[in-house]
Amino acid sequence: MLSLRFAIPTANTLTPPKIKPKPGLVVQTAWNQTDLFPSLPKRNDYKLQAATTDLSVAGDIPAEEVVELPAELSRELMPKHVAVIMDGNGRWARQRGLATSAGHEAGVKALRELVELCCQWGIQVLTVFAFSYENWIRPKVEVDFLMSLFERALKSEVESLSRGGIRISVIGDSTKLPTSLQKLINEVEETTKHNSRLQLIVAVSYSGKYDVVQACRSIAEKAKDGQIQLDDINESLIEQELETNCTEHPYPDLLIRTSGELRVSNFLLWQLAYTELFFAQELWPDFRKDEFVDALSSYQQRQRRYGGRH
């Protein structure tokens, strides 16, 4: 069960929406549907948009350098690991009368900006929820579109991310992914494995329940083969078998969820036991530097007790 023992200041738990209208776009201030990132296009969007969506973003990740932090933040209190549920691409597009694919493009740009900020501000691990294990039950046309979207995003950004010193890891049940995507993931992970400026972990075909179950199965196989004994099974052993064993910092210090939804949606259930939570009203494409500063500032004002007293 997820532990919620930490205090979440009311003033910082839900931040007011900051919708940023652009010339020529009609912006509505209400939405009526929850959608996990990536938001799924309507059925009639796929064939028209899959071939035309451009996921590339010009320029490289800036070279490593000392960057002055915003006045609200302290480098000493910066979280090592930030996790994000990127929610609201579809609603962002609908509010502007655009195709859903436009929301995905804007979401990719928002993620790229967040990656740059993490690099500049000394955050060591960024984990993002891209595709839930439960999403496989959706119509095949939707799933095919999202797999293609992810593959194209990886291809268009991997060189820039690698030059920026970023290591890319993908967690989740990769056996369900298209063969071409599995091969690309292996190549990207191998190419960037020695980078150490920031580790970007992308959760695809992932769920927290799946993660715990696959860890238990692995432990059971080892016990069956006589590699471990019953008394060897403890929290540490389970943690070694979780998908987040790919990083030195498997437990997020801060989880951010956008779009005003107040749940963790089966994401990193074991790992979030003592994570601080921050819920922002902004839809994911509108979550930029100012909103990230708000989330980090809220985190830095909290006392993490881990069940104890201070």
PDB file of C-alpha atoms in Angstrom:
ATOM      1  CA  MET A   1       0.000   0.000   0.000  1.00  0.00           C
ATOM      2  CA  LEU A   2       1.245   3.488  -0.827  1.00  0.00           C
ATOM      3  CA  SER A   3       2.321   5.403   2.242  1.00  0.00           C
ATOM      4  CA  LEU A   4       0.888   8.925   2.602  1.00  0.00           C
ATOM      5  CA  ARG A   5       2.455   9.803   5.942  1.00  0.00           C
ATOM      6  CA  PHE A   6       4.144  12.947   4.709  1.00  0.00           C
ATOM      7  CA  ALA A   7       2.446  16.312   4.958  1.00  0.00           C
ATOM      8  CA  ILE A   8       1.456  18.119   1.798  1.00  0.00           C
ATOM      9  CA  PRO A   9       0.950  21.868   2.346  1.00  0.00           C
ATOM     10  CA  THR A  10      -2.486  22.897   1.098  1.00  0.00           C
ATOM     11  CA  ALA A  11      -1.201  26.048  -0.566  1.00  0.00           C
ATOM     12  CA  ASN A  12       1.213  24.073  -2.717  1.00  0.00           C
ATOM     13  CA  THR A  13      -0.734  20.896  -3.385  1.00  0.00           C
ATOM     14  CA  LEU A  14      -2.955  22.278  -6.115  1.00  0.00           C
ATOM     15  CA  THR A  15      -1.603  25.195  -8.063  1.00  0.00           C
ATOM     16  CA  PRO A  16      -3.924  27.436 -10.077  1.00  0.00           C
ATOM     17  CA  PRO A  17      -3.992  26.887 -13.809  1.00  0.00           C
ATOM     18  CA  LYS A  18      -1.858  29.204 -15.913  1.00  0.00           C
ATOM     19  CA  ILE A  19      -3.310  28.932 -19.392  1.00  0.00           C
ATOM     20  CA  LYS A  20      -1.128  30.777 -21.877  1.00  0.00           C
ATOM     21  CA  PRO A  21      -3.204  31.775 -24.924  1.00  0.00           C
ATOM     22  CA  LYS A  22      -1.445  32.248 -28.244  1.00  0.00           C
ATOM     23  CA  PRO A  23      -2.577  34.561 -31.043  1.00  0.00           C
ATOM     24  CA  GLY A  24      -5.240  32.999 -33.167  1.00  0.00           C
ATOM     25  CA  LEU A  25      -5.997  30.169 -30.737  1.00  0.00           C
ATOM     26  CA  VAL A  26      -9.257  29.898 -28.826  1.00  0.00           C
ATOM     27  CA  VAL A  27      -8.562  28.705 -25.289  1.00  0.00           C
ATOM     28  CA  GLN A  28     -11.231  27.162 -23.114  1.00  0.00           C
ATOM     29  CA  THR A  29     -10.761  26.974 -19.354  1.00  0.00           C
ATOM     30  CA  ALA A  30     -12.576  23.736 -18.619  1.00  0.00           C
ATOM     31  CA  TRP A  31     -12.118  20.094 -19.516  1.00  0.00           C
ATOM     32  CA  ASN A  32     -14.201  17.016 -18.961  1.00  0.00           C
ATOM     33  CA  GLN A  33     -11.999  13.970 -19.377  1.00  0.00           C
ATOM     34  CA  THR A  34      -8.945  12.421 -17.719  1.00  0.00           C
ATOM     35  CA  ASP A  35      -6.251  11.080 -20.012  1.00  0.00           C
ATOM     36  CA  LEU A  36      -2.842   9.649 -19.211  1.00  0.00           C
ATOM     37  CA  PHE A  37       0.153  10.776 -21.264  1.00  0.00           C
ATOM     38  CA  PRO A  38       0.289  10.351 -24.085  1.00  0.00           C
ATOM     39  CA  SER A  39      -3.346  11.426 -24.576  1.00  0.00           C
ATOM     40  CA  LEU A  40      -4.935   9.276 -27.189  1.00  0.00           C
ATOM     41  CA  PRO A  41      -6.125  10.834 -30.462  1.00  0.00           C
ATOM     42  CA  LYS A  42      -9.672  10.325 -31.588  1.00  0.00           C
ATOM     43  CA  ARG A  43     -10.090   7.409 -33.953  1.00  0.00           C
ATOM     44  CA  ASN A  44     -10.364   9.611 -37.037  1.00  0.00           C
ATOM     45  CA  ASP A  45      -7.087  11.420 -36.191  1.00  0.00           C
ATOM     46  CA  TYR A  46      -4.713   8.520 -36.647  1.00  0.00           C
ATOM     47  CA  LYS A  47      -4.327   7.986 -40.371  1.00  0.00           C
ATOM     48  CA  LEU A  48      -4.247  11.709 -41.063  1.00  0.00           C
ATOM     49  CA  GLN A  49      -1.802  12.664 -38.353  1.00  0.00           C
ATOM     50  CA  ALA A  50       0.553   9.730 -37.892  1.00  0.00           C
ATOM     51  CA  ALA A  51       2.552  10.533 -41.015  1.00  0.00           C
ATOM     52  CA  THR A  52       2.694  14.323 -40.548  1.00  0.00           C
ATOM     53  CA  THR A  53       3.440  14.825 -36.861  1.00  0.00           C
ATOM     54  CA  ASP A  54       6.934  16.352 -36.457  1.00  0.00           C
ATOM     55  CA  LEU A  55       8.542  15.457 -33.148  1.00  0.00           C
ATOM     56  CA  SER A  56      11.889  17.100 -33.713  1.00  0.00           C
ATOM     57  CA  VAL A  57      13.002  20.096 -31.663  1.00  0.00           C
ATOM     58  CA  ALA A  58      15.823  22.260 -32.972  1.00  0.00           C
ATOM     59  CA  GLY A  59      19.103  22.530 -31.059  1.00  0.00           C
ATOM     60  CA  ASP A  60      21.115  20.426 -28.668  1.00  0.00           C
ATOM     61  CA  ILE A  61      20.813  20.077 -24.915  1.00  0.00           C
ATOM     62  CA  PRO A  62      23.129  22.859 -23.614  1.00  0.00           C
ATOM     63  CA  ALA A  63      26.618  21.749 -22.579  1.00  0.00           C
ATOM     64  CA  GLU A  64      27.263  21.159 -18.897  1.00  0.00           C
ATOM     65  CA  GLU A  65      27.862  24.441 -17.093  1.00  0.00           C
ATOM     66  CA  VAL A  66      27.149  26.172 -13.794  1.00  0.00           C
ATOM     67  CA  VAL A  67      23.733  27.808 -14.064  1.00  0.00           C
ATOM     68  CA  GLU A  68      22.358  30.204 -11.490  1.00  0.00           C
ATOM     69  CA  LEU A  69      19.232  28.836  -9.861  1.00  0.00           C
ATOM     70  CA  PRO A  70      15.986  30.771  -9.586  1.00  0.00           C
ATOM     71  CA  ALA A  71      15.879  32.752  -6.349  1.00  0.00           C
ATOM     72  CA  GLU A  72      13.202  30.470  -4.889  1.00  0.00           C
ATOM     73  CA  LEU A  73      15.420  27.379  -5.043  1.00  0.00           C
ATOM     74  CA  SER A  74      18.388  26.016  -3.103  1.00  0.00           C
ATOM     75  CA  ARG A  75      20.919  23.740  -4.794  1.00  0.00           C
ATOM     76  CA  GLU A  76      21.539  21.917  -1.489  1.00  0.00           C
ATOM     77  CA  LEU A  77      17.844  20.986  -1.223  1.00  0.00           C
ATOM     78  CA  MET A  78      17.403  19.904  -4.846  1.00  0.00           C
ATOM     79  CA  PRO A  79      15.837  16.437  -5.233  1.00  0.00           C
ATOM     80  CA  LYS A  80      18.041  13.771  -6.751  1.00  0.00           C
ATOM     81  CA  HIS A  81      15.149  12.001  -8.508  1.00  0.00           C
ATOM     82  CA  VAL A  82      11.998  13.603  -9.927  1.00  0.00           C
ATOM     83  CA  ALA A  83       9.162  11.526 -11.422  1.00  0.00           C
ATOM     84  CA  VAL A  84       6.424  12.986 -13.623  1.00  0.00           C
ATOM     85  CA  ILE A  85       3.002  11.800 -14.749  1.00  0.00           C
ATOM     86  CA  MET A  86       2.632  13.907 -17.907  1.00  0.00           C
ATOM     87  CA  ASP A  87      -1.121  14.284 -18.129  1.00  0.00           C
ATOM     88  CA  GLY A  88      -3.277  16.424 -20.391  1.00  0.00           C
ATOM     89  CA  ASN A  89      -1.968  16.475 -23.982  1.00  0.00           C
ATOM     90  CA  GLY A  90      -5.355  15.663 -25.475  1.00  0.00           C
ATOM     91  CA  ARG A  91      -7.224  18.255 -23.433  1.00  0.00           C
ATOM     92  CA  TRP A  92      -4.606  20.873 -24.285  1.00  0.00           C
ATOM     93  CA  ALA A  93      -5.235  20.267 -27.992  1.00  0.00           C
ATOM     94  CA  ARG A  94      -9.037  20.204 -27.644  1.00  0.00           C
ATOM     95  CA  GLN A  95      -9.061  23.520 -25.775  1.00  0.00           C
ATOM     96  CA  ARG A  96      -7.362  25.094 -28.794  1.00  0.00           C
ATOM     97  CA  GLY A  97      -9.444  23.371 -31.454  1.00  0.00           C
ATOM     98  CA  LEU A  98      -6.414  21.398 -32.661  1.00  0.00           C
ATOM     99  CA  ALA A  99      -5.871  17.773 -33.609  1.00  0.00           C
ATOM    100  CA  THR A 100      -4.770  15.578 -30.735  1.00  0.00           C
ATOM    101  CA  SER A 101      -1.401  15.060 -32.406  1.00  0.00           C
ATOM    102  CA  ALA A 102      -0.673  18.756 -31.833  1.00  0.00           C
ATOM    103  CA  GLY A 103      -0.980  18.083 -28.115  1.00  0.00           C
ATOM    104  CA  HIS A 104       1.591  15.307 -28.403  1.00  0.00           C
ATOM    105  CA  GLU A 105       4.004  17.599 -30.242  1.00  0.00           C
ATOM    106  CA  ALA A 106       3.610  20.251 -27.568  1.00  0.00           C
ATOM    107  CA  GLY A 107       4.060  17.589 -24.895  1.00  0.00           C
ATOM    108  CA  VAL A 108       7.377  16.464 -26.425  1.00  0.00           C
ATOM    109  CA  LYS A 109       8.611  20.061 -26.360  1.00  0.00           C
ATOM    110  CA  ALA A 110       7.573  20.434 -22.713  1.00  0.00           C
ATOM    111  CA  LEU A 111       9.479  17.262 -21.835  1.00  0.00           C
ATOM    112  CA  ARG A 112      12.574  18.457 -23.652  1.00  0.00           C
ATOM    113  CA  GLU A 113      12.520  21.727 -21.717  1.00  0.00           C
ATOM    114  CA  LEU A 114      12.142  19.822 -18.452  1.00  0.00           C
ATOM    115  CA  VAL A 115      15.120  17.622 -19.356  1.00  0.00           C
ATOM    116  CA  GLU A 116      17.222  20.742 -19.985  1.00  0.00           C
ATOM    117  CA  LEU A 117      16.201  22.250 -16.638  1.00  0.00           C
ATOM    118  CA  CYS A 118      17.045  19.036 -14.792  1.00  0.00           C
ATOM    119  CA  CYS A 119      20.489  19.073 -16.399  1.00  0.00           C
ATOM    120  CA  GLN A 120      21.112  22.700 -15.513  1.00  0.00           C
ATOM    121  CA  TRP A 121      19.857  22.476 -11.930  1.00  0.00           C
ATOM    122  CA  GLY A 122      21.645  19.298 -10.883  1.00  0.00           C
ATOM    123  CA  ILE A 123      18.762  16.805 -10.761  1.00  0.00           C
ATOM    124  CA  GLN A 124      20.269  13.387 -11.392  1.00  0.00           C
ATOM    125  CA  VAL A 125      17.281  11.236 -12.431  1.00  0.00           C
ATOM    126  CA  LEU A 126      14.060  12.117 -14.259  1.00  0.00           C
ATOM    127  CA  THR A 127      11.447   9.369 -14.681  1.00  0.00           C
ATOM    128  CA  VAL A 128       8.432   9.990 -16.921  1.00  0.00           C
ATOM    129  CA  PHE A 129       5.283   7.908 -17.404  1.00  0.00           C
ATOM    130  CA  ALA A 130       4.779   7.516 -21.166  1.00  0.00           C
ATOM    131  CA  PHE A 131       2.532   4.463 -21.671  1.00  0.00           C
ATOM    132  CA  SER A 132       0.741   2.374 -19.065  1.00  0.00           C
ATOM    133  CA  TYR A 133       0.618  -1.423 -19.117  1.00  0.00           C
ATOM    134  CA  GLU A 134      -3.161  -1.092 -18.873  1.00  0.00           C
ATOM    135  CA  ASN A 135      -3.252   0.926 -22.096  1.00  0.00           C
ATOM    136  CA  TRP A 136      -2.755  -2.269 -24.134  1.00  0.00           C
ATOM    137  CA  ILE A 137      -6.482  -2.999 -23.788  1.00  0.00           C
ATOM    138  CA  ARG A 138      -7.285   0.059 -25.890  1.00  0.00           C
ATOM    139  CA  PRO A 139      -8.173  -0.283 -29.612  1.00  0.00           C
ATOM    140  CA  LYS A 140      -5.290  -1.523 -31.751  1.00  0.00           C
ATOM    141  CA  VAL A 141      -5.331   1.569 -33.951  1.00  0.00           C
ATOM    142  CA  GLU A 142      -4.680   3.728 -30.893  1.00  0.00           C
ATOM    143  CA  VAL A 143      -1.891   1.527 -29.577  1.00  0.00           C
ATOM    144  CA  ASP A 144      -0.194   1.375 -33.001  1.00  0.00           C
ATOM    145  CA  PHE A 145      -0.268   5.171 -33.242  1.00  0.00           C
ATOM    146  CA  LEU A 146       1.340   5.597 -29.815  1.00  0.00           C
ATOM    147  CA  MET A 147       4.068   3.040 -30.502  1.00  0.00           C
ATOM    148  CA  SER A 148       4.929   4.846 -33.736  1.00  0.00           C
ATOM    149  CA  LEU A 149       4.936   8.162 -31.889  1.00  0.00           C
ATOM    150  CA  PHE A 150       7.377   6.888 -29.267  1.00  0.00           C
ATOM    151  CA  GLU A 151       9.685   5.358 -31.875  1.00  0.00           C
ATOM    152  CA  ARG A 152       9.842   8.560 -33.888  1.00  0.00           C
ATOM    153  CA  ALA A 153      10.452  10.631 -30.755  1.00  0.00           C
ATOM    154  CA  LEU A 154      13.383   8.433 -29.742  1.00  0.00           C
ATOM    155  CA  LYS A 155      14.940   8.609 -33.202  1.00  0.00           C
ATOM    156  CA  SER A 156      14.608  12.390 -33.446  1.00  0.00           C
ATOM    157  CA  GLU A 157      16.015  13.202 -29.998  1.00  0.00           C
ATOM    158  CA  VAL A 158      18.589  10.527 -29.164  1.00  0.00           C
ATOM    159  CA  GLU A 159      21.601  12.253 -30.740  1.00  0.00           C
ATOM    160  CA  SER A 160      20.899  15.565 -29.026  1.00  0.00           C
ATOM    161  CA  LEU A 161      20.270  13.912 -25.663  1.00  0.00           C
ATOM    162  CA  SER A 162      23.411  11.819 -25.946  1.00  0.00           C
ATOM    163  CA  ARG A 163      25.571  14.847 -26.798  1.00  0.00           C
ATOM    164  CA  GLY A 164      24.093  16.522 -23.736  1.00  0.00           C
ATOM    165  CA  GLY A 165      25.420  13.739 -21.503  1.00  0.00           C
ATOM    166  CA  ILE A 166      22.051  12.118 -20.886  1.00  0.00           C
ATOM    167  CA  ARG A 167      21.610   8.412 -20.271  1.00  0.00           C
ATOM    168  CA  ILE A 168      18.319   6.960 -21.481  1.00  0.00           C
ATOM    169  CA  SER A 169      16.708   3.925 -19.836  1.00  0.00           C
ATOM    170  CA  VAL A 170      13.332   2.375 -20.618  1.00  0.00           C
ATOM    171  CA  ILE A 171      11.388   0.371 -18.033  1.00  0.00           C
ATOM    172  CA  GLY A 172       8.278  -1.776 -18.453  1.00  0.00           C
ATOM    173  CA  ASP A 173       7.279  -4.996 -20.180  1.00  0.00           C
ATOM    174  CA  SER A 174       9.266  -4.618 -23.393  1.00  0.00           C
ATOM    175  CA  THR A 175       8.101  -8.005 -24.734  1.00  0.00           C
ATOM    176  CA  LYS A 176       4.806  -6.415 -25.743  1.00  0.00           C
ATOM    177  CA  LEU A 177       6.457  -3.656 -27.784  1.00  0.00           C
ATOM    178  CA  PRO A 178       6.913  -3.853 -31.585  1.00  0.00           C
ATOM    179  CA  THR A 179      10.167  -5.571 -32.586  1.00  0.00           C
ATOM    180  CA  SER A 180      11.514  -2.438 -34.264  1.00  0.00           C
ATOM    181  CA  LEU A 181      10.912  -0.417 -31.096  1.00  0.00           C
ATOM    182  CA  GLN A 182      12.565  -3.063 -28.908  1.00  0.00           C
ATOM    183  CA  LYS A 183      15.643  -2.958 -31.149  1.00  0.00           C
ATOM    184  CA  LEU A 184      15.744   0.843 -31.066  1.00  0.00           C
ATOM    185  CA  ILE A 185      15.465   0.900 -27.267  1.00  0.00           C
ATOM    186  CA  ASN A 186      18.365  -1.534 -26.954  1.00  0.00           C
ATOM    187  CA  GLU A 187      20.485   0.610 -29.274  1.00  0.00           C
ATOM    188  CA  VAL A 188      19.644   3.841 -27.448  1.00  0.00           C
ATOM    189  CA  GLU A 189      20.352   2.356 -24.020  1.00  0.00           C
ATOM    190  CA  GLU A 190      23.677   0.945 -25.232  1.00  0.00           C
ATOM    191  CA  THR A 191      24.693   4.208 -26.911  1.00  0.00           C
ATOM    192  CA  THR A 192      23.989   6.364 -23.851  1.00  0.00           C
ATOM    193  CA  LYS A 193      24.873   3.971 -21.005  1.00  0.00           C
ATOM    194  CA  HIS A 194      28.103   5.769 -20.057  1.00  0.00           C
ATOM    195  CA  ASN A 195      26.501   9.231 -19.876  1.00  0.00           C
ATOM    196  CA  SER A 196      26.196  10.561 -16.345  1.00  0.00           C
ATOM    197  CA  ARG A 197      24.865  14.118 -16.409  1.00  0.00           C
ATOM    198  CA  LEU A 198      21.215  13.023 -16.152  1.00  0.00           C
ATOM    199  CA  GLN A 199      19.448   9.674 -16.374  1.00  0.00           C
ATOM    200  CA  LEU A 200      16.140   9.915 -18.233  1.00  0.00           C
ATOM    201  CA  ILE A 201      13.969   6.884 -17.428  1.00  0.00           C
ATOM    202  CA  VAL A 202      10.962   6.408 -19.704  1.00  0.00           C
ATOM    203  CA  ALA A 203       8.223   4.081 -18.424  1.00  0.00           C
ATOM    204  CA  VAL A 204       6.560   2.313 -21.373  1.00  0.00           C
ATOM    205  CA  SER A 205       4.178  -0.648 -21.031  1.00  0.00           C
ATOM    206  CA  TYR A 206       4.694  -0.125 -17.320  1.00  0.00           C
ATOM    207  CA  SER A 207       2.587  -0.389 -14.182  1.00  0.00           C
ATOM    208  CA  GLY A 208       3.510  -0.436 -10.522  1.00  0.00           C
ATOM    209  CA  LYS A 209       1.620  -3.688  -9.944  1.00  0.00           C
ATOM    210  CA  TYR A 210       3.359  -5.339 -12.895  1.00  0.00           C
ATOM    211  CA  ASP A 211       6.704  -4.220 -11.499  1.00  0.00           C
ATOM    212  CA  VAL A 212       6.110  -5.853  -8.114  1.00  0.00           C
ATOM    213  CA  VAL A 213       4.728  -9.044  -9.702  1.00  0.00           C
ATOM    214  CA  GLN A 214       7.699  -9.464 -12.052  1.00  0.00           C
ATOM    215  CA  ALA A 215      10.046  -8.931  -9.095  1.00  0.00           C
ATOM    216  CA  CYS A 216       8.256 -11.633  -7.106  1.00  0.00           C
ATOM    217  CA  ARG A 217       8.408 -14.042 -10.049  1.00  0.00           C
ATOM    218  CA  SER A 218      12.132 -13.474 -10.414  1.00  0.00           C
ATOM    219  CA  ILE A 219      12.678 -14.133  -6.711  1.00  0.00           C
ATOM    220  CA  ALA A 220      10.495 -17.255  -6.853  1.00  0.00           C
ATOM    221  CA  GLU A 221      12.565 -18.616  -9.756  1.00  0.00           C
ATOM    222  CA  LYS A 222      15.770 -18.052  -7.807  1.00  0.00           C
ATOM    223  CA  ALA A 223      14.296 -19.765  -4.741  1.00  0.00           C
ATOM    224  CA  LYS A 224      13.142 -22.685  -6.909  1.00  0.00           C
ATOM    225  CA  ASP A 225      16.660 -23.040  -8.325  1.00  0.00           C
ATOM    226  CA  GLY A 226      18.177 -22.925  -4.848  1.00  0.00           C
ATOM    227  CA  GLN A 227      19.972 -19.625  -5.428  1.00  0.00           C
ATOM    228  CA  ILE A 228      18.286 -18.047  -2.403  1.00  0.00           C
ATOM    229  CA  GLN A 229      16.600 -19.259   0.779  1.00  0.00           C
ATOM    230  CA  LEU A 230      13.331 -18.121   2.340  1.00  0.00           C
ATOM    231  CA  ASP A 231      15.179 -16.108   4.978  1.00  0.00           C
ATOM    232  CA  ASP A 232      17.000 -14.193   2.218  1.00  0.00           C
ATOM    233  CA  ILE A 233      13.781 -12.554   1.025  1.00  0.00           C
ATOM    234  CA  ASN A 234      13.455  -9.024   2.375  1.00  0.00           C
ATOM    235  CA  GLU A 235      12.751  -5.496   1.138  1.00  0.00           C
ATOM    236  CA  SER A 236      16.276  -5.075  -0.162  1.00  0.00           C
ATOM    237  CA  LEU A 237      16.042  -8.200  -2.313  1.00  0.00           C
ATOM    238  CA  ILE A 238      12.705  -7.123  -3.771  1.00  0.00           C
ATOM    239  CA  GLU A 239      14.084  -3.675  -4.547  1.00  0.00           C
ATOM    240  CA  GLN A 240      16.965  -5.260  -6.453  1.00  0.00           C
ATOM    241  CA  GLU A 241      14.453  -7.000  -8.728  1.00  0.00           C
ATOM    242  CA  LEU A 242      12.300  -3.967  -9.489  1.00  0.00           C
ATOM    243  CA  GLU A 243      12.577  -2.286 -12.887  1.00  0.00           C
ATOM    244  CA  THR A 244      14.134   0.798 -11.277  1.00  0.00           C
ATOM    245  CA  ASN A 245      17.258  -1.191 -10.429  1.00  0.00           C
ATOM    246  CA  CYS A 246      18.677   0.512 -13.535  1.00  0.00           C
ATOM    247  CA  THR A 247      19.507   3.614 -11.487  1.00  0.00           C
ATOM    248  CA  GLU A 248      21.504   4.459  -8.380  1.00  0.00           C
ATOM    249  CA  HIS A 249      18.551   6.521  -7.115  1.00  0.00           C
ATOM    250  CA  PRO A 250      15.471   4.286  -7.562  1.00  0.00           C
ATOM    251  CA  TYR A 251      13.174   6.202  -5.200  1.00  0.00           C
ATOM    252  CA  PRO A 252      11.755   9.501  -6.466  1.00  0.00           C
ATOM    253  CA  ASP A 253      12.078  12.348  -4.006  1.00  0.00           C
ATOM    254  CA  LEU A 254       9.304  14.243  -5.779  1.00  0.00           C
ATOM    255  CA  LEU A 255       6.387  13.114  -7.963  1.00  0.00           C
ATOM    256  CA  ILE A 256       4.680  15.719 -10.123  1.00  0.00           C
ATOM    257  CA  ARG A 257       1.338  15.113 -11.806  1.00  0.00           C
ATOM    258  CA  THR A 258      -0.156  17.689 -14.139  1.00  0.00           C
ATOM    259  CA  SER A 259      -3.759  18.456 -15.218  1.00  0.00           C
ATOM    260  CA  GLY A 260      -5.287  18.627 -11.719  1.00  0.00           C
ATOM    261  CA  GLU A 261      -5.802  14.885 -11.273  1.00  0.00           C
ATOM    262  CA  LEU A 262      -5.111  13.650  -7.708  1.00  0.00           C
ATOM    263  CA  ARG A 263      -3.879  10.071  -8.094  1.00  0.00           C
ATOM    264  CA  VAL A 264      -0.738   8.104  -8.942  1.00  0.00           C
ATOM    265  CA  SER A 265      -2.392   5.856 -11.559  1.00  0.00           C
ATOM    266  CA  ASN A 266      -0.455   2.645 -10.835  1.00  0.00           C
ATOM    267  CA  PHE A 267       2.920   4.348 -11.314  1.00  0.00           C
ATOM    268  CA  LEU A 268       5.994   3.281  -9.274  1.00  0.00           C
ATOM    269  CA  LEU A 269       3.818   2.022  -6.417  1.00  0.00           C
ATOM    270  CA  TRP A 270       6.659   0.488  -4.382  1.00  0.00           C
ATOM    271  CA  GLN A 271       9.105   3.274  -5.129  1.00  0.00           C
ATOM    272  CA  LEU A 272       6.726   6.097  -4.133  1.00  0.00           C
ATOM    273  CA  ALA A 273       6.334   4.931  -0.517  1.00  0.00           C
ATOM    274  CA  TYR A 274       7.864   8.123   0.917  1.00  0.00           C
ATOM    275  CA  THR A 275       7.862  10.357  -2.141  1.00  0.00           C
ATOM    276  CA  GLU A 276       6.582  13.926  -1.829  1.00  0.00           C
ATOM    277  CA  LEU A 277       3.615  14.586  -4.124  1.00  0.00           C
ATOM    278  CA  PHE A 278       2.869  17.742  -6.087  1.00  0.00           C
ATOM    279  CA  PHE A 279      -0.294  18.156  -8.167  1.00  0.00           C
ATOM    280  CA  ALA A 280      -0.391  20.971 -10.712  1.00  0.00           C
ATOM    281  CA  GLN A 281      -3.489  22.242 -12.483  1.00  0.00           C
ATOM    282  CA  GLU A 282      -1.606  22.991 -15.699  1.00  0.00           C
ATOM    283  CA  LEU A 283      -2.015  20.558 -18.575  1.00  0.00           C
ATOM    284  CA  TRP A 284       1.278  18.903 -19.469  1.00  0.00           C
ATOM    285  CA  PRO A 285       2.206  21.061 -22.520  1.00  0.00           C
ATOM    286  CA  ASP A 286       1.786  24.174 -20.319  1.00  0.00           C
ATOM    287  CA  PHE A 287       4.040  22.831 -17.561  1.00  0.00           C
ATOM    288  CA  ARG A 288       7.233  24.792 -18.133  1.00  0.00           C
ATOM    289  CA  LYS A 289       9.996  26.489 -16.151  1.00  0.00           C
ATOM    290  CA  ASP A 290       7.798  28.591 -13.844  1.00  0.00           C
ATOM    291  CA  GLU A 291       5.617  25.614 -12.968  1.00  0.00           C
ATOM    292  CA  PHE A 292       8.654  23.421 -12.335  1.00  0.00           C
ATOM    293  CA  VAL A 293      10.061  26.082 -10.019  1.00  0.00           C
ATOM    294  CA  ASP A 294       6.751  26.068  -8.114  1.00  0.00           C
ATOM    295  CA  ALA A 295       6.923  22.292  -7.678  1.00  0.00           C
ATOM    296  CA  LEU A 296      10.558  22.301  -6.571  1.00  0.00           C
ATOM    297  CA  SER A 297       9.986  25.219  -4.219  1.00  0.00           C
ATOM    298  CA  SER A 298       7.096  23.355  -2.600  1.00  0.00           C
ATOM    299  CA  TYR A 299       9.292  20.275  -2.209  1.00  0.00           C
ATOM    300  CA  GLN A 300      12.132  22.244  -0.641  1.00  0.00           C
ATOM    301  CA  GLN A 301       9.817  23.689   2.017  1.00  0.00           C
ATOM    302  CA  ARG A 302       8.727  20.279   3.316  1.00  0.00           C
ATOM    303  CA  GLN A 303      10.123  18.150   6.123  1.00  0.00           C
ATOM    304  CA  ARG A 304      10.608  14.512   5.151  1.00  0.00           C
ATOM    305  CA  ARG A 305      10.052  12.385   8.246  1.00  0.00           C
ATOM    306  CA  TYR A 306      10.003   8.815   6.849  1.00  0.00           C
ATOM    307  CA  GLY A 307       7.618   7.791   9.639  1.00  0.00           C
ATOM    308  CA  GLY A 308       9.653   9.424  12.426  1.00  0.00           C
ATOM    309  CA  ARG A 309       9.336  12.706  14.320  1.00  0.00           C
ATOM    310  CA  HIS A 310      11.337  15.906  14.031  1.00  0.00           C
TER     311      HIS A 310
END
